Short mmCIF file of C-alpha atoms and ligand atoms in Angstrom, two decimals:
data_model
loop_
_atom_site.label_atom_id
_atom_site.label_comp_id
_atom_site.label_asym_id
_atom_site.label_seq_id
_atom_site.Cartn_x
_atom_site.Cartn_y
_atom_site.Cartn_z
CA UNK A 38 -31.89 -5.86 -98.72
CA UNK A 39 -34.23 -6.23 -95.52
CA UNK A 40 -31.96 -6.97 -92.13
CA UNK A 41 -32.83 -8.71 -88.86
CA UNK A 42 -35.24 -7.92 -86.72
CA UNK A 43 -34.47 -5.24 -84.15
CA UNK A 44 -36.29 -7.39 -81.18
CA UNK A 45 -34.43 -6.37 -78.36
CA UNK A 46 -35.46 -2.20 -77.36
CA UNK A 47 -34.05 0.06 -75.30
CA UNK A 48 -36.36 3.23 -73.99
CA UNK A 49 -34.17 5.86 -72.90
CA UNK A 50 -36.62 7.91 -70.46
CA UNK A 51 -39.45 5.76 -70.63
CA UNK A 52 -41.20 7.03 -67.96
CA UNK A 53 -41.95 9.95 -69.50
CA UNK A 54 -44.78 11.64 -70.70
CA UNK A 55 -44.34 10.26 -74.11
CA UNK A 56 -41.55 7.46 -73.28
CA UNK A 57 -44.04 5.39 -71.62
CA UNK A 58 -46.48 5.34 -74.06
CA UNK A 59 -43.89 4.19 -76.46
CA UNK A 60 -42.89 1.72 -73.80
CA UNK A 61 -46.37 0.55 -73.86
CA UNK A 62 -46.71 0.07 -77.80
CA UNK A 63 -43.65 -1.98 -77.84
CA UNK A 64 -45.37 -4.39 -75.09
CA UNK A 65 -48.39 -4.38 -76.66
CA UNK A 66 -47.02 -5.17 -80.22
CA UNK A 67 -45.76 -8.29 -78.59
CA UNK A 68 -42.58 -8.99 -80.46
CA UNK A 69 -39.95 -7.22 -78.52
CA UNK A 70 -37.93 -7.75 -75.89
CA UNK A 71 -38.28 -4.09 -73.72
CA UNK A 72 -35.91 -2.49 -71.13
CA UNK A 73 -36.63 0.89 -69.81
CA UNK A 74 -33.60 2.81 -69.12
CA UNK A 75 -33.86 4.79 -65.86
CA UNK A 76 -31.03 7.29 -64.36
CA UNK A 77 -29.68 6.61 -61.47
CA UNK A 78 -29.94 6.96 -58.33
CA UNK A 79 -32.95 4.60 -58.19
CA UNK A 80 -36.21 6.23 -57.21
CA UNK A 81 -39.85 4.88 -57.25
CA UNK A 82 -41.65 5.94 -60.05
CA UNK A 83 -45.07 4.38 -60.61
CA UNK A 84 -45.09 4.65 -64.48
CA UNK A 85 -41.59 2.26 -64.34
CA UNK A 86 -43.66 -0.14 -62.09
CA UNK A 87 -46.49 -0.57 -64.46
CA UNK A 88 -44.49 -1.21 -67.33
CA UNK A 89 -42.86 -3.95 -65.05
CA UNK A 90 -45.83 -5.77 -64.71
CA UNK A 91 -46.45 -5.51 -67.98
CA UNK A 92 -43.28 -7.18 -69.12
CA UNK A 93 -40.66 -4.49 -69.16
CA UNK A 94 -37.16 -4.73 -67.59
CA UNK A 95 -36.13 -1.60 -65.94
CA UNK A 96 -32.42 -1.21 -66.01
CA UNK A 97 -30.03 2.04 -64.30
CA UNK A 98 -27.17 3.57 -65.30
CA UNK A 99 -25.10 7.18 -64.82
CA UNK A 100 -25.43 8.60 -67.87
CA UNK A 101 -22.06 10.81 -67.23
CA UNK A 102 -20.50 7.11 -66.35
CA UNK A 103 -19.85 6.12 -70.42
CA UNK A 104 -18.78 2.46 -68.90
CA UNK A 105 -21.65 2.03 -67.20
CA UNK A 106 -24.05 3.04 -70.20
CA UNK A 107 -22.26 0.76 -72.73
CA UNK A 108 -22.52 -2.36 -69.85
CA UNK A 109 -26.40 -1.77 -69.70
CA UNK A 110 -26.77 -1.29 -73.30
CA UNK A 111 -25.04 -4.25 -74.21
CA UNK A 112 -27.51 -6.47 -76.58
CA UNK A 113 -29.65 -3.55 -77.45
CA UNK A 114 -30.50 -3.96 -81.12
CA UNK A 115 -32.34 -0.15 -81.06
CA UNK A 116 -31.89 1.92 -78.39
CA UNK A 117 -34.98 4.96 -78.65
CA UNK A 118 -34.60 8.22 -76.89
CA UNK A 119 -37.32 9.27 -75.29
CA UNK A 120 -35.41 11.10 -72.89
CA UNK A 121 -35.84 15.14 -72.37
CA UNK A 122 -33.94 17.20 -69.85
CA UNK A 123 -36.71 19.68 -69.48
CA UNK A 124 -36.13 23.05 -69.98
CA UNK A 125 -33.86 24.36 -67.56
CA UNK A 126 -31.59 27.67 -67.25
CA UNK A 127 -33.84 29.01 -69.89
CA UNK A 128 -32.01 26.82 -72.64
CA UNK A 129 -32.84 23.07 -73.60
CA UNK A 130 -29.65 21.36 -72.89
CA UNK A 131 -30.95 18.26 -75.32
CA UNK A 132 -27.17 17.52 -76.49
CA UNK A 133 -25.80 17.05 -72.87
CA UNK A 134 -28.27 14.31 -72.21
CA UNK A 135 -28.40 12.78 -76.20
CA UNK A 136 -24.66 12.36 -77.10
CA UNK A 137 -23.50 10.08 -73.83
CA UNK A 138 -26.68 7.75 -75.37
CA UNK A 139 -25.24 7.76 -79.02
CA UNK A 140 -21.86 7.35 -77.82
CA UNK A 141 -22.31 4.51 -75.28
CA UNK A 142 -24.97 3.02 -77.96
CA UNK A 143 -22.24 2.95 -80.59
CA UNK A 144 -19.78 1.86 -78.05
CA UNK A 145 -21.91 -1.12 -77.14
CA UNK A 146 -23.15 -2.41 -80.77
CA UNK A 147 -26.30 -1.22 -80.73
CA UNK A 148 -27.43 -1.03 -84.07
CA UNK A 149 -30.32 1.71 -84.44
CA UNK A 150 -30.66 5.12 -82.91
CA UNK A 151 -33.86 6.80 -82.38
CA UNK A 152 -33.27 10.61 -81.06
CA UNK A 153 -35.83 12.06 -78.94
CA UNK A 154 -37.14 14.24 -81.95
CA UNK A 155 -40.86 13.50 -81.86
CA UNK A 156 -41.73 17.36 -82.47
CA UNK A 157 -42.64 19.54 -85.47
CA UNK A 158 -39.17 19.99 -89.00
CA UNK A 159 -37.27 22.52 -88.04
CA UNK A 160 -33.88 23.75 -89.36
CA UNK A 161 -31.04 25.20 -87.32
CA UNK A 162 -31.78 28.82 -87.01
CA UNK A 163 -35.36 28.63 -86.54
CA UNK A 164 -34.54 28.23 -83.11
CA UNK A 165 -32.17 27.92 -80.07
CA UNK A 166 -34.13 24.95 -78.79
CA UNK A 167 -34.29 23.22 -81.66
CA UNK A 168 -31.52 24.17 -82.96
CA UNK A 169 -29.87 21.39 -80.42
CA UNK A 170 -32.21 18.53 -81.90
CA UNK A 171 -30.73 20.05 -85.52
CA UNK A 172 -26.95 19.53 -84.37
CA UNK A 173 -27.54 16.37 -82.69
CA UNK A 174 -29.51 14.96 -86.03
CA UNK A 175 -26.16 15.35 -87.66
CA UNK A 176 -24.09 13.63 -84.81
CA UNK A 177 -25.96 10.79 -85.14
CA UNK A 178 -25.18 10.25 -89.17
CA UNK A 179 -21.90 10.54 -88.86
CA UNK A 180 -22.09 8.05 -85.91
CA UNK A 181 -22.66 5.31 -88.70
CA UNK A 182 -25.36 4.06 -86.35
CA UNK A 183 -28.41 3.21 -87.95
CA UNK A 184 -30.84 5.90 -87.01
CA UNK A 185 -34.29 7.14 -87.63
CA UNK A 186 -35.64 10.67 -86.99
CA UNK A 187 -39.80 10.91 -86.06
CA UNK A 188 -41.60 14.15 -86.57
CA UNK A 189 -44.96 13.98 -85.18
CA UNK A 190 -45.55 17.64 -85.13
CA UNK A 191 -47.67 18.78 -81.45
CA UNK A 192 -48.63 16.40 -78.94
CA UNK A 193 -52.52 16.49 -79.16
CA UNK A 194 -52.35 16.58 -75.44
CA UNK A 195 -50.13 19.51 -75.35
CA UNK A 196 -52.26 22.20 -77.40
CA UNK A 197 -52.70 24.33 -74.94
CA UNK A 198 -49.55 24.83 -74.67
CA UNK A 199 -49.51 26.52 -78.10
CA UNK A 200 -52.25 27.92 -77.41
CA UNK A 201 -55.41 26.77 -76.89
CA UNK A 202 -56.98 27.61 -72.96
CA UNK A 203 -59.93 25.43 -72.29
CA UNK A 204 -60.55 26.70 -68.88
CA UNK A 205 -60.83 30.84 -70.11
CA UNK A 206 -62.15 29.02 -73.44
CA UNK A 207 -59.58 31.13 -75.54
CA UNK A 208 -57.23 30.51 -78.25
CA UNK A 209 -54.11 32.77 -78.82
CA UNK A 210 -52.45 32.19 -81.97
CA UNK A 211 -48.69 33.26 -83.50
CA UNK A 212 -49.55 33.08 -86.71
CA UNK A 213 -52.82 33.22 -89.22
CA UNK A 214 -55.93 31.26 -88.33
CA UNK A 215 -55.19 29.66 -91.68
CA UNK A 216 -51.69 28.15 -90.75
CA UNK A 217 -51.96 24.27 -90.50
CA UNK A 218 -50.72 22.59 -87.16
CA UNK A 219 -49.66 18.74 -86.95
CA UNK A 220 -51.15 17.34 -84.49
CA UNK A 221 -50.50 13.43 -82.92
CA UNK A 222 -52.11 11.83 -79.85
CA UNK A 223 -49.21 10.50 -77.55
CA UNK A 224 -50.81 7.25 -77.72
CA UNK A 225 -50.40 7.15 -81.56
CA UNK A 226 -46.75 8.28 -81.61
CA UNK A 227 -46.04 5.16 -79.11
CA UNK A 228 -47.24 3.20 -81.68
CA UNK A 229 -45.98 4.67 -84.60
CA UNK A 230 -42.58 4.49 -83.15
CA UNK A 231 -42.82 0.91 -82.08
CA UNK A 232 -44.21 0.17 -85.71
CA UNK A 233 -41.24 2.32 -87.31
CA UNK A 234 -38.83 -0.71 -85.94
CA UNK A 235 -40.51 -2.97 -88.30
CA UNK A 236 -40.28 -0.47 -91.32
CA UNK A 237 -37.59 -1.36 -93.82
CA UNK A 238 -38.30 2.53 -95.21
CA UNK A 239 -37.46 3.74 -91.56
CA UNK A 240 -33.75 3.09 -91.85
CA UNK A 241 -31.19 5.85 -92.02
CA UNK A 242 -34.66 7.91 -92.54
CA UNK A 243 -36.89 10.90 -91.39
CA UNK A 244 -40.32 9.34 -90.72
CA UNK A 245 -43.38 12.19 -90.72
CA UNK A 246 -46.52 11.22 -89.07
CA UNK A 247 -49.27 13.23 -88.43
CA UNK A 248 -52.84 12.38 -86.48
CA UNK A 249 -53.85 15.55 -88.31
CA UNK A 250 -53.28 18.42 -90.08
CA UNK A 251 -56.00 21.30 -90.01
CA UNK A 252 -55.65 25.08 -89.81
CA UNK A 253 -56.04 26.46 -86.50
CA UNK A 254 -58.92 28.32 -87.03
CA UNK A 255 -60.15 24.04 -87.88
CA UNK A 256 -59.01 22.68 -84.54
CA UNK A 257 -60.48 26.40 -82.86
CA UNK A 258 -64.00 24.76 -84.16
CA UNK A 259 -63.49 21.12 -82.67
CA UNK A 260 -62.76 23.19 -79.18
CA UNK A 261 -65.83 25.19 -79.77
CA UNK A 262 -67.96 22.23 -80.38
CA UNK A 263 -66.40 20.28 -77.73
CA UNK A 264 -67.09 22.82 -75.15
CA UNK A 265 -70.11 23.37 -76.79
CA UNK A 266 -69.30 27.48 -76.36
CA UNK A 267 -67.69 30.12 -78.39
CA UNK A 268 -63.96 30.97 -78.20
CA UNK A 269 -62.53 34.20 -77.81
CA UNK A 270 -59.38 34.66 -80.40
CA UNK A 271 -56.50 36.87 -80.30
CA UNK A 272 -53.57 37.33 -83.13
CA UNK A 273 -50.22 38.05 -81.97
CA UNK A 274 -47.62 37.95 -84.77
CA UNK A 275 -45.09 40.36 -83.24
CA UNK A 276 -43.82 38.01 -80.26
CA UNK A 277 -40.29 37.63 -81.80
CA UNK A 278 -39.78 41.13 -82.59
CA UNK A 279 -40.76 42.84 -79.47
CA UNK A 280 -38.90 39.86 -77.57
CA UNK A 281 -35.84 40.47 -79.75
CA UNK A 282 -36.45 44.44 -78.83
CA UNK A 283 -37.55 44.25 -75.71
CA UNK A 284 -40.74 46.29 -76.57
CA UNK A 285 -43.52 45.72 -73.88
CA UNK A 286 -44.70 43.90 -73.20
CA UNK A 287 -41.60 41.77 -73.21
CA UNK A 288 -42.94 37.61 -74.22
CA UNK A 289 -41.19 35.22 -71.84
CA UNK A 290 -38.43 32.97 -73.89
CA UNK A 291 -41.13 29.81 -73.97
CA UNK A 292 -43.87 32.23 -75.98
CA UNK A 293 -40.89 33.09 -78.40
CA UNK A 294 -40.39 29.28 -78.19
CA UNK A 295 -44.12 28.61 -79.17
CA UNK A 296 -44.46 31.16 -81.96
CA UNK A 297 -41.08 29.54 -83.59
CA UNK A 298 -42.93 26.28 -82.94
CA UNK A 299 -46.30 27.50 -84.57
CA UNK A 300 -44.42 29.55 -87.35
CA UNK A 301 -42.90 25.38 -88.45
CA UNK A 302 -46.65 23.83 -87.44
CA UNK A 303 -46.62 21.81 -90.52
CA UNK A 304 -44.89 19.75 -92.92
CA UNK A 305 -45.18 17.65 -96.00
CA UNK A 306 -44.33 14.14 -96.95
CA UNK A 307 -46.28 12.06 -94.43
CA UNK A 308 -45.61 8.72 -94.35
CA UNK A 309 -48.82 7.82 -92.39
CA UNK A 310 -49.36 5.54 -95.33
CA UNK A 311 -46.34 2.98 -94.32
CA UNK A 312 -48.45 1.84 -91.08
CA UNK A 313 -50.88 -0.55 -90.40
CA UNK A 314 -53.11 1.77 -88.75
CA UNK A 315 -54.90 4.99 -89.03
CA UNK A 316 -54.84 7.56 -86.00
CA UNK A 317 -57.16 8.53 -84.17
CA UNK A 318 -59.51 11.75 -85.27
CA UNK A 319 -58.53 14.60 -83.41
CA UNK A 320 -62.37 15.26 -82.68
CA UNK A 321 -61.67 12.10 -80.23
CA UNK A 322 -58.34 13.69 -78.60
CA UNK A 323 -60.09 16.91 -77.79
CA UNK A 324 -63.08 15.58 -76.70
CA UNK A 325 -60.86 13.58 -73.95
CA UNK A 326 -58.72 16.68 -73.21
CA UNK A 327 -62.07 18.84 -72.66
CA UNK A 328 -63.35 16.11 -70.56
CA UNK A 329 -60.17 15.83 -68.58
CA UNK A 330 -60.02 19.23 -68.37
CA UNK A 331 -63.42 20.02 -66.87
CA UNK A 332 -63.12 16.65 -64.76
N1 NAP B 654 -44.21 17.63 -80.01
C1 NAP B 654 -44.53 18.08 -78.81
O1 NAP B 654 -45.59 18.71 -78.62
C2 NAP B 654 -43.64 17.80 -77.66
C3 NAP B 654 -44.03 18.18 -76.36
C4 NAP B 654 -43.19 17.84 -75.30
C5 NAP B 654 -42.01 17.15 -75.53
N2 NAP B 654 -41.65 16.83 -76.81
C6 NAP B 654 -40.40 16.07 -77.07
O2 NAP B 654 -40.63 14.70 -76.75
C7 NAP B 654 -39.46 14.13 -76.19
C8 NAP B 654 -39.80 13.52 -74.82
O3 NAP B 654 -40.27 14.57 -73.97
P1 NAP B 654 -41.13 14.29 -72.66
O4 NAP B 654 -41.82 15.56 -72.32
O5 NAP B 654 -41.90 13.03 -72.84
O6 NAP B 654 -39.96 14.04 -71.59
P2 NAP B 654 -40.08 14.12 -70.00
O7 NAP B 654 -41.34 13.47 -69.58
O8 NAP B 654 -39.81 15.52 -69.55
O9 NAP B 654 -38.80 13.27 -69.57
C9 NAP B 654 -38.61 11.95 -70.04
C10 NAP B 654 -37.70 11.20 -69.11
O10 NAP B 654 -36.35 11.68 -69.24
C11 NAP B 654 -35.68 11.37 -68.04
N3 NAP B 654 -34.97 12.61 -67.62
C12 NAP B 654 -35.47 13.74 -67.11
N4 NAP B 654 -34.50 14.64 -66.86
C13 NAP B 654 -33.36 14.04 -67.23
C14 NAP B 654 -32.01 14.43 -67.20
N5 NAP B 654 -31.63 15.63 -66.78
N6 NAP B 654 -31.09 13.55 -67.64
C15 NAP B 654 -31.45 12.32 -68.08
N7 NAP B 654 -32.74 11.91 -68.12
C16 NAP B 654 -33.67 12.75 -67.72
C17 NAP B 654 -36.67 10.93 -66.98
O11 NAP B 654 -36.62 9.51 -66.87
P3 NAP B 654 -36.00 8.74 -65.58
O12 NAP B 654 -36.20 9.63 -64.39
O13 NAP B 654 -36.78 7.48 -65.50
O14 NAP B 654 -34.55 8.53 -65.90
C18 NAP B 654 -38.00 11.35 -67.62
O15 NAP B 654 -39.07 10.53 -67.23
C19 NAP B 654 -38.42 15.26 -76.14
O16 NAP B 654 -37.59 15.18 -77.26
C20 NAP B 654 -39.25 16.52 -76.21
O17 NAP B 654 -38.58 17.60 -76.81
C21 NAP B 654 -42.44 17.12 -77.86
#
């Protein structure tokens, strides 16, 4: 049975890095009607100004003041999270920040809930970080909220975060050469997500989308060929042990972070298929990072 139109969107934290580009593809789709929900106290933010003038409303609440939330989100017909507390205190307090959203959604009508997932399948235990996004996937079925949960595996802007240093044109990896990495531009996930809104398949779902899935030692060669020299590689398979051991030298929490991350780099059941587009080839993302990079 298909249902009405989700038209009017909520972006919790769309001034983010990838919040405004989802922000974005919901402007440039056309159909919705956008509001970009900011914290408060006000501040000037020069992503939330652009998406002004390109149609979207920005709106403020408390997000510890559950009144306040519901008021704001009242007419939402999907509210998305795009919202990330960063990583603070050397945990990732994602439920904090997440369950006044679902609760004030629910409170207010809203009908579909979109966590800020939008990273690689993992399952609690594979990590305390993710472990939060775990719980809070199961908070939000029992809310009876219509949800949707996007992996997108790593942001193609973010690999050298796992890994991949353009400036000392070295790659360090936490697992084989062989292991395959998901990989999505931040431009495509906007998209994707705005698209998922349309997707009958999408509701009370797990949507996988992936710009690309190669082996490392795959994406290694697009670096090599984008810098146009050879990389320097190194191995290192043992961060979780000697950080769980404290054998020197001792990895910092966000490398054991990392390895978990590459260790869960991939996933089946893509459901790039259900879209009207195809992303773009990595080749292109790294040949803009490079540039960026050396720019
Ligand atoms: N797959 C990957 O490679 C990858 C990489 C990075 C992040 N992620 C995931 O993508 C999602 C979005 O992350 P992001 O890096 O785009 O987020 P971000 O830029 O760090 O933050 C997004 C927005 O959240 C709001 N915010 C920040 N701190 C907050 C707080 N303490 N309480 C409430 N709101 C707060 C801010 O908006 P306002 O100031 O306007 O309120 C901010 O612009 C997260 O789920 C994150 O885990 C995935």
């Amino acid at each position: 049975m298909s249902s009405s139109p989700l038209t009017n969107v909520t972006v919790a934290g769309g001034t983010g890095v990838l919040g405004f580009h989802i922000v974005e593809a919901l402007l440039n789709d056309g159909s919705f009607n956008v509001k970009v929900l900011r914290r408060l106290p006000k501040t000037a933010n020069e992503k939330a100004e652009l998406l002004a003038s390109k149609g979207a409303e920005i709106i403020y609440a408390d997000y510890n003041q559950h009144d306040d939330l519901v008021q704001v989100l009242s007419g939402t017909d999907a509210l998305i999270s795009a919202a990330a507390p960063g990583v603070a205190n050397g945990g990732y307090d994602f439920d904090a920040l997440q369950t006044p959203l679902l609760n004030a959604a629910k409170a207010a009508g809203v009908r579909r809930f979109i966590p800020s997932e939008f990273g690689t399948e993992t399952q609690l235990g594979d990590h305390p970080m993710t472990d939060t996004k775990a719980t809070f996937r199961q908070k939000v079925k029992e809310s009876g909220l219509e949800y949707t949960f996007i992996i997108t595996g790593t942001f193609a802007e973010y690999l050298g975060w796992v890994g991949f240093d353009i400036k000392n044109k070295t790659a360090k990896f936490y697992v084989d050469g062989t292991s395959a990495l998901a990989v999505t531009s931040l431009s495509d996930i906007g998209k994707y997500t705005a698209e998922t809104l349309k997707l009958e398949e999408s509701r009370n779902a797990t949507i996988r989308i992936a710009g690309s899935m190669f082996p490392l030692n795959e994406i290694l060669k697009l670096f090599e060929e984008a810098t146009g020299s050879k990389w320097e590689v190194t191995v290192d398979k043992e961060i979780k042990h000697r950080y769980e051991n404290k054998i020197d030298p001792v990895p910092s929490q966000m490398e054991v972070f990392v390895a978990a991350i590459s260790e869960k780099g991939s996933f089946g059941n893509i459901d790039n298929n259900k879209f009207s587009f195809s992303p773009r080839p990595l080749a292109d993302d790294i040949a803009v990072i490079v540039q960026q990079a050396s720019g």
